[in-house]
XYZ file of C-alpha atoms in Angstrom:
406
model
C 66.438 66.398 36.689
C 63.863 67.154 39.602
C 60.907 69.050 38.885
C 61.691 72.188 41.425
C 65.150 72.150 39.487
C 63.341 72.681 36.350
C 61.033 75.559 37.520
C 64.335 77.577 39.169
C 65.952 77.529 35.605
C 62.747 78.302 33.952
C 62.222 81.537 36.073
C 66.086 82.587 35.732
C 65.033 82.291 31.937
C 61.979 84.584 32.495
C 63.779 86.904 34.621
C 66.974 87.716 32.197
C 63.748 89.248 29.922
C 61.807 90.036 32.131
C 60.201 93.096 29.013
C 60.061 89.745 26.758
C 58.209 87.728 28.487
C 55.805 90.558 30.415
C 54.903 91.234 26.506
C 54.418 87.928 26.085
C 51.805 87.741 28.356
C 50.026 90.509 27.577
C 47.946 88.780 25.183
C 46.853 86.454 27.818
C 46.557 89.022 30.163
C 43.911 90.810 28.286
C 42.503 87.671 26.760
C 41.612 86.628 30.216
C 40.439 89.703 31.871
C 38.022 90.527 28.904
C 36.602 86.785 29.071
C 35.951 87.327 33.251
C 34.799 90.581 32.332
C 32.303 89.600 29.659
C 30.984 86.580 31.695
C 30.535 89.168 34.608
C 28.035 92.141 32.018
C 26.363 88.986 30.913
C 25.352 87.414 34.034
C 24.619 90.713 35.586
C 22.396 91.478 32.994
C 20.647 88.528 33.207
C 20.577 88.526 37.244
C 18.927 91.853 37.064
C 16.527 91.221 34.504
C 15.035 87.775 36.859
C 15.211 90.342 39.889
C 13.624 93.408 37.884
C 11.048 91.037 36.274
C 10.285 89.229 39.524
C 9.901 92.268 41.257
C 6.617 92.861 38.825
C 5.676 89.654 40.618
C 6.254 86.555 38.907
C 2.421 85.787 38.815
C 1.382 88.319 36.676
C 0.053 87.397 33.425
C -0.066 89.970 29.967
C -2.435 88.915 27.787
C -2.196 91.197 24.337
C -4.359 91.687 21.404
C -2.598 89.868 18.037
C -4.273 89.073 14.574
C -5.585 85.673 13.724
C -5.330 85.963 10.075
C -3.975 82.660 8.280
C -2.754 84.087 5.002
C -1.543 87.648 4.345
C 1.042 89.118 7.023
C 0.539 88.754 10.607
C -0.070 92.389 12.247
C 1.394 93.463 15.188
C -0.376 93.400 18.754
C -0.343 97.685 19.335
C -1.845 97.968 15.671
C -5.206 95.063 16.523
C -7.814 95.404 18.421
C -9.612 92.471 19.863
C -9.796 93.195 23.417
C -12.407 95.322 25.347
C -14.246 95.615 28.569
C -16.645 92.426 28.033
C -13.380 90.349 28.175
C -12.339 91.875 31.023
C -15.900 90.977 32.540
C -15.929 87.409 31.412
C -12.718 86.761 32.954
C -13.627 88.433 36.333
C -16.827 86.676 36.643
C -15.612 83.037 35.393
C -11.909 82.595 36.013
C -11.144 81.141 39.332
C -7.365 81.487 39.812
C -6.746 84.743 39.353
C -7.236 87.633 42.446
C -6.841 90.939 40.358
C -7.198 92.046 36.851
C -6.550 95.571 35.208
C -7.020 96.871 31.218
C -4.644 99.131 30.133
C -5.255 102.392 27.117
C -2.181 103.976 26.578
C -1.500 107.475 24.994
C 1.631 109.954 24.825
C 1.059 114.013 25.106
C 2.308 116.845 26.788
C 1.758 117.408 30.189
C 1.468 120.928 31.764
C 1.953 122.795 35.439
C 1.945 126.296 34.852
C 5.089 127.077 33.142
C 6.711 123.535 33.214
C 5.432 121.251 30.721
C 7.271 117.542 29.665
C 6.566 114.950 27.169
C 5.499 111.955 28.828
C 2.964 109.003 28.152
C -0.851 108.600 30.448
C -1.957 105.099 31.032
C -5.416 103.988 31.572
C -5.495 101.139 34.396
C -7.937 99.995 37.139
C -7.376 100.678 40.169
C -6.165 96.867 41.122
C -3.118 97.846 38.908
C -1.515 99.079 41.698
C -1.476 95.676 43.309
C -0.434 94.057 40.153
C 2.073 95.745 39.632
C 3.128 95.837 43.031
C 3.461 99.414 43.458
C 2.641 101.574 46.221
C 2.217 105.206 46.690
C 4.589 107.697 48.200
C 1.854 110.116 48.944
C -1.862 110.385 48.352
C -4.527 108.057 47.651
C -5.165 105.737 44.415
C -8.121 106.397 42.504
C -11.623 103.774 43.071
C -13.876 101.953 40.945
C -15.895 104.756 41.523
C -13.948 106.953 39.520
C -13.362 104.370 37.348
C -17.001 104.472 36.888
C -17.865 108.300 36.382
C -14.510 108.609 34.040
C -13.331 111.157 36.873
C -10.454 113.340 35.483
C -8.050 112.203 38.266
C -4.063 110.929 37.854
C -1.202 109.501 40.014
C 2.207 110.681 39.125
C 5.648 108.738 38.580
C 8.652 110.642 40.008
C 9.977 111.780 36.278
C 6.882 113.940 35.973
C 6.670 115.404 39.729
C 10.302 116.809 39.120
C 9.670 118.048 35.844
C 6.425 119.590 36.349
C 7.288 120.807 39.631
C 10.565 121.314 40.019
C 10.415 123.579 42.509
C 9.536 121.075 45.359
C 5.944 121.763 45.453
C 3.425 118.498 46.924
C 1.548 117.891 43.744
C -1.532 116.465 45.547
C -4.306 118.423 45.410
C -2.991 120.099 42.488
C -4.246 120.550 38.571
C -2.492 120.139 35.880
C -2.939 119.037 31.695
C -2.436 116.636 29.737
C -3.242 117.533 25.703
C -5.031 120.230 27.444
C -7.355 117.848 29.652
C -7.558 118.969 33.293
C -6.352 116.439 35.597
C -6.236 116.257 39.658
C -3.396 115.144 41.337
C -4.337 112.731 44.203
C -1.384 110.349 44.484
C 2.314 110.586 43.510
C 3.941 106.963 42.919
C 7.153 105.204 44.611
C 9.916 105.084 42.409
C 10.910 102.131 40.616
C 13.521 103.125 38.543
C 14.598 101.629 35.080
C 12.964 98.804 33.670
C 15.431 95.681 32.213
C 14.432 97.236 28.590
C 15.886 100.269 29.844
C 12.697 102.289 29.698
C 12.152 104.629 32.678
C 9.085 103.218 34.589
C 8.830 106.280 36.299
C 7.838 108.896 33.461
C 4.454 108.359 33.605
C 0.526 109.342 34.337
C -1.915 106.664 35.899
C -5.400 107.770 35.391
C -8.996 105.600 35.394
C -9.056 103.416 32.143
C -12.480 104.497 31.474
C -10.660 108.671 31.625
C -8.318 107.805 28.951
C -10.652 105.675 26.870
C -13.221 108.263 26.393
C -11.742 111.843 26.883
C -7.876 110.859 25.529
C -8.191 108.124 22.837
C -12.160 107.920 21.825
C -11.846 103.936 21.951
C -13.658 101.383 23.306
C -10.707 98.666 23.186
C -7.439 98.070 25.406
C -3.730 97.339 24.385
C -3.010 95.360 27.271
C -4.936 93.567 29.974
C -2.647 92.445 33.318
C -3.461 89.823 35.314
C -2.388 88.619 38.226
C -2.748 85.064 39.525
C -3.552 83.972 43.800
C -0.363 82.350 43.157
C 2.466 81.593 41.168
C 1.852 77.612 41.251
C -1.410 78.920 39.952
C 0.152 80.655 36.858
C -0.361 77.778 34.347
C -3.778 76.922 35.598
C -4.973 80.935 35.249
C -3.722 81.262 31.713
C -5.265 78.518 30.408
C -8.337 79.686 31.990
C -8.045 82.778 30.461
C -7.535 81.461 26.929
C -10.727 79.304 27.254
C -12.529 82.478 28.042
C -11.104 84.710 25.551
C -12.041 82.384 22.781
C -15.356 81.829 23.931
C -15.672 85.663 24.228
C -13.919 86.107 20.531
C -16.729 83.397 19.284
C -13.272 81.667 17.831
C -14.066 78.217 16.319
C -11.940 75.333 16.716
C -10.116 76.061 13.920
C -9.967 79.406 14.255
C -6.239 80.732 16.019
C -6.219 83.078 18.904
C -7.070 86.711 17.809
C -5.051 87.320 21.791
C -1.424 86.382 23.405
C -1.275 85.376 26.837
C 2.305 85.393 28.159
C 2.801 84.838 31.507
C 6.246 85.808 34.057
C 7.779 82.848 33.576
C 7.909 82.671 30.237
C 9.282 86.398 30.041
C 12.122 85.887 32.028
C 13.438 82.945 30.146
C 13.323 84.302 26.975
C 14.709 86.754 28.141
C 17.331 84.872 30.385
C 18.466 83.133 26.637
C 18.655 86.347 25.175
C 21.456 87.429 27.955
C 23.242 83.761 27.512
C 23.372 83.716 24.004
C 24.701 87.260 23.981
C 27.737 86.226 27.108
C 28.344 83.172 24.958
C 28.933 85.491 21.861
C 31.215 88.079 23.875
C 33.394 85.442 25.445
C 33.718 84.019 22.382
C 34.903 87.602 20.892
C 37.466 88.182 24.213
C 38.530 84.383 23.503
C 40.321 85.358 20.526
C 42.700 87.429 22.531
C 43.431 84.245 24.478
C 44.341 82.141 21.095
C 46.678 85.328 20.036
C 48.176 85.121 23.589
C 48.852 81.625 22.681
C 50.576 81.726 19.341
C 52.396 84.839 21.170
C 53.729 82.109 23.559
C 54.609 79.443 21.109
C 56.631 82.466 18.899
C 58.447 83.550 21.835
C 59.356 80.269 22.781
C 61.026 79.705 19.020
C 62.778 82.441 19.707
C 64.214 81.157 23.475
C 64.681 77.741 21.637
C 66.759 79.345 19.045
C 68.851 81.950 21.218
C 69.754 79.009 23.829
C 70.550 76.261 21.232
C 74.529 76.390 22.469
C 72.858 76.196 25.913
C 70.573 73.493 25.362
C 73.601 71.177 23.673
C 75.561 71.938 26.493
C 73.020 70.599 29.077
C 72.587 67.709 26.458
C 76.296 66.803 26.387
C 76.859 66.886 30.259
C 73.766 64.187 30.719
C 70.336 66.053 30.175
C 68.095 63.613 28.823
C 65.418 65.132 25.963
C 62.817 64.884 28.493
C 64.021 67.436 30.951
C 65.086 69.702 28.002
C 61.350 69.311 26.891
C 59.920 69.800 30.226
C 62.302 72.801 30.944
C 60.785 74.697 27.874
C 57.588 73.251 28.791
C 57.592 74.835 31.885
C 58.357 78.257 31.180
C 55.548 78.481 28.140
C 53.012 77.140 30.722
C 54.287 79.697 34.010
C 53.986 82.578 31.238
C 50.840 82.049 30.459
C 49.748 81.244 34.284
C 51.558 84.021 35.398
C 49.430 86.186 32.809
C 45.881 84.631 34.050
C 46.406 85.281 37.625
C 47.288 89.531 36.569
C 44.523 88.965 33.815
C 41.872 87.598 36.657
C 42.489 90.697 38.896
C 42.238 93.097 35.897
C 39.226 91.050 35.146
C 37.635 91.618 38.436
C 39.006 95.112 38.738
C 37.379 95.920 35.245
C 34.025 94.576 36.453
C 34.207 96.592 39.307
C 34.903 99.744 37.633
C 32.087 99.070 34.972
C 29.711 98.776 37.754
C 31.127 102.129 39.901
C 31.249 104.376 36.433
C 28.771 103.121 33.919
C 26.251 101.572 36.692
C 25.831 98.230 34.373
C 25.101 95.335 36.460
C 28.289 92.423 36.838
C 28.289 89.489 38.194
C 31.843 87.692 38.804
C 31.320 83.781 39.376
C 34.150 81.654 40.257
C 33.166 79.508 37.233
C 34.869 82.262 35.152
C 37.482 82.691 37.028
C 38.151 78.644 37.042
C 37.218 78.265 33.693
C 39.607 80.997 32.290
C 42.468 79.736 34.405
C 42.111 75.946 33.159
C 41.847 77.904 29.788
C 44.607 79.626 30.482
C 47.195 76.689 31.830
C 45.953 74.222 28.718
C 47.226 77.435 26.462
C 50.396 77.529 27.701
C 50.581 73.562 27.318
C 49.349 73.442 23.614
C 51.417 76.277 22.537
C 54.251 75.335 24.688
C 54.487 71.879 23.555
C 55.949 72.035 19.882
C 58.435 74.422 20.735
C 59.908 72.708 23.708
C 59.522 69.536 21.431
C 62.075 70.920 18.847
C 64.484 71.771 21.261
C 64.252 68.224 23.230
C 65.443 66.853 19.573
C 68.222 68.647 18.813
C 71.360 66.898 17.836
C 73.904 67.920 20.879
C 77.267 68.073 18.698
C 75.394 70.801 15.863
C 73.970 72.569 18.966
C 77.418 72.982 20.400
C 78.719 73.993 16.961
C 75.345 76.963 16.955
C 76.452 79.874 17.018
């Protein structure tokens, strides 16, 4: 018996239960469409983070205060302080591949216009932050070394506070308002730049001289971050290395002494990061797999049951010549066009689900034909595997007791 001979009876099987077998292949319906649409949240997250994180410019280098104790528990970075404004001089004056640097003094408080007031955080930075960063201004003017140098009580604004504290539509330049009662000028509001890949809003916050918050906000002389940025990003490895020999000659560390600083770089950001959002896609589509294994033994049960209701059947087509080949390749046939028939509606709900989770929830997917391949290989091997035993027990029935079946 022909192949094409084979696939006609196997659909006029499928299409006398036509509820059967759409049941059937529901569980490989959703089994694939949650695998494509897994695959899709994790690479989109992970896309997004390399764009987000790149967008901070990949040769920027955060170098952190940490503890250098070697018994005892290790504190964390926010709670030591090792770094101040000599190490920021000693790497401006001797480092030779980097082109900006900027210490950072953070604080949270309430700021205050008038009436409107909102919780928000002011951060101390130089003014080559702004380059650092890369971020530009949507109005105004950035604040100089020279108020850096007379600790002028002057701020830029991110777009959370404008339209909190003036929500009215007013320009804040020019303007005064507080911060834990500290008068502050307005002389720049920043661009946006939205939500960060840790989901933290970049844009609710206060950018003010590092030597402002140091002295009238926090009453410290040290920084919680410094940011670096390198001439280039070929130069990245070169610059941090630079910048650990300088810190631990400006630490007075001894050879055996461990860095009292952390120096992380871009790179090394993003793929942490980056195997963060793998292991986590690996994990889901492992978790939507299972729905593709229950698919399967859905398969193999209905196909007991086909085996069993067409036993007459199957002795008849034995008795008039049917070899147990065809009979096994007929059931074969129909386990393995259920289950392909249920990836291809399973791939478009898979794609249509990523879709929708992009348009509603605004969650980054990526669909990659890899998924869509790789879940339709996994999908045609199901229908085989489960398929197989089935269609072997009917391929070895005796033809006189199926006759006698009844």
């Amino acid at each position: 018996m022909n192949i094409l001979n084979l696939i006609r009876i196997a659909l006029k099987a499928l299409q006398r239960n036509k509820l059967r077998a759409f049941l059937t292949m529901l569980g490989i319906i959703i089994g694939v469409a949650a695998v494509i649409a897994m695959v899709a949240i994790g690479q989109g997250s992970k896309e997004s983070i390399q764009s987000q994180l790149s967008s901070m410019g990949s040769n920027m280098i955060t170098i952190l205060p940490a503890s250098n104790v070697t018994g005892g528990a290790r504190l964390e970075g926010a709670s030591v302080q090792t770094l101040t404004i000599e190490d920021v001089k000693a790497i401006q004056k001797q480092a030779l591949n980097i082109s900006a640097i900027s210490p950072a003094a953070n604080s949270s408080g309430q700021s205050i216009n008038g009436a409107f007031n909102w919780p928000t955080s002011i951060q101390g930075v130089a003014p080559g932050y702004l380059d650092i960063r890369k971020w530009s201004l949507q109005d105004g003017v950035p604040f100089t070394d020279e108020d850096v140098r007379a600790s002028a009580k002057v701020c830029l604004l991110g777009q959370t506070v404008v339209s909190n504290l003036f929500p009215n539509g007013d320009n804040p330049v020019g303007k005064i308002i507080r911060f834990n009662n500290i008068p502050f000028q307005v002389i720049g509001i920043l661009a946006a730049k939205g939500q960060s890949s840790f989901g933290q809003d970049q844009d609710d916050v206060i950018l003010a001289p590092y030597t402002t918050v140091q002295k009238r906000i926090l009453a410290t002389i040290y920084f919680r971050t410094l940011y670096v940025s390198a001439v280039s990003e070929a130069a990245t490895d070169a610059a941090t290395k630079e910048i650990e020999t300088i810190l631990r000659k400006s630490h007075r560390l001894r050879d055996a002494d461990e860095n009292d600083f952390q120096v992380r770089t871009m790179a090394e950001l993003i793929n942490t990061l980056s195997s963060t959002s793998n292991l986590l896609t690996i994990l889901l589509t492992a978790i939507a797999g299972i729905s593709l294994v229950i698919g399967g033994i859905g398969i193999m049960n209905i196909m007991y049951v086909s085996v069993t209701e067409r036993t007459r059947e199957i002795g008849l087509r034995m008795s008039i010549g049917a070899r147990g080949i065809d009979i096994l390749m007929q059931f074969l046939i129909e386990a393995i066009m259920i289950s392909i028939t249920g990836g291809l509606i399973g791939v478009v709900l898979g794609i249509t689900s990523a879709w929708l989770i992009t348009f509603f929830l605004h969650w980054p997917t990526l669909v990659s034909e890899s998924s869509i391949i790789l879940s339709f290989m996994v999908c045609a091997l199901t229908g085989v595997f489960f398929g197989y035993y089935p269609a072997q027990k009917a391929s070895r029935l005796d033809p006189i007791e199926a006759l006698r079946y009844e």
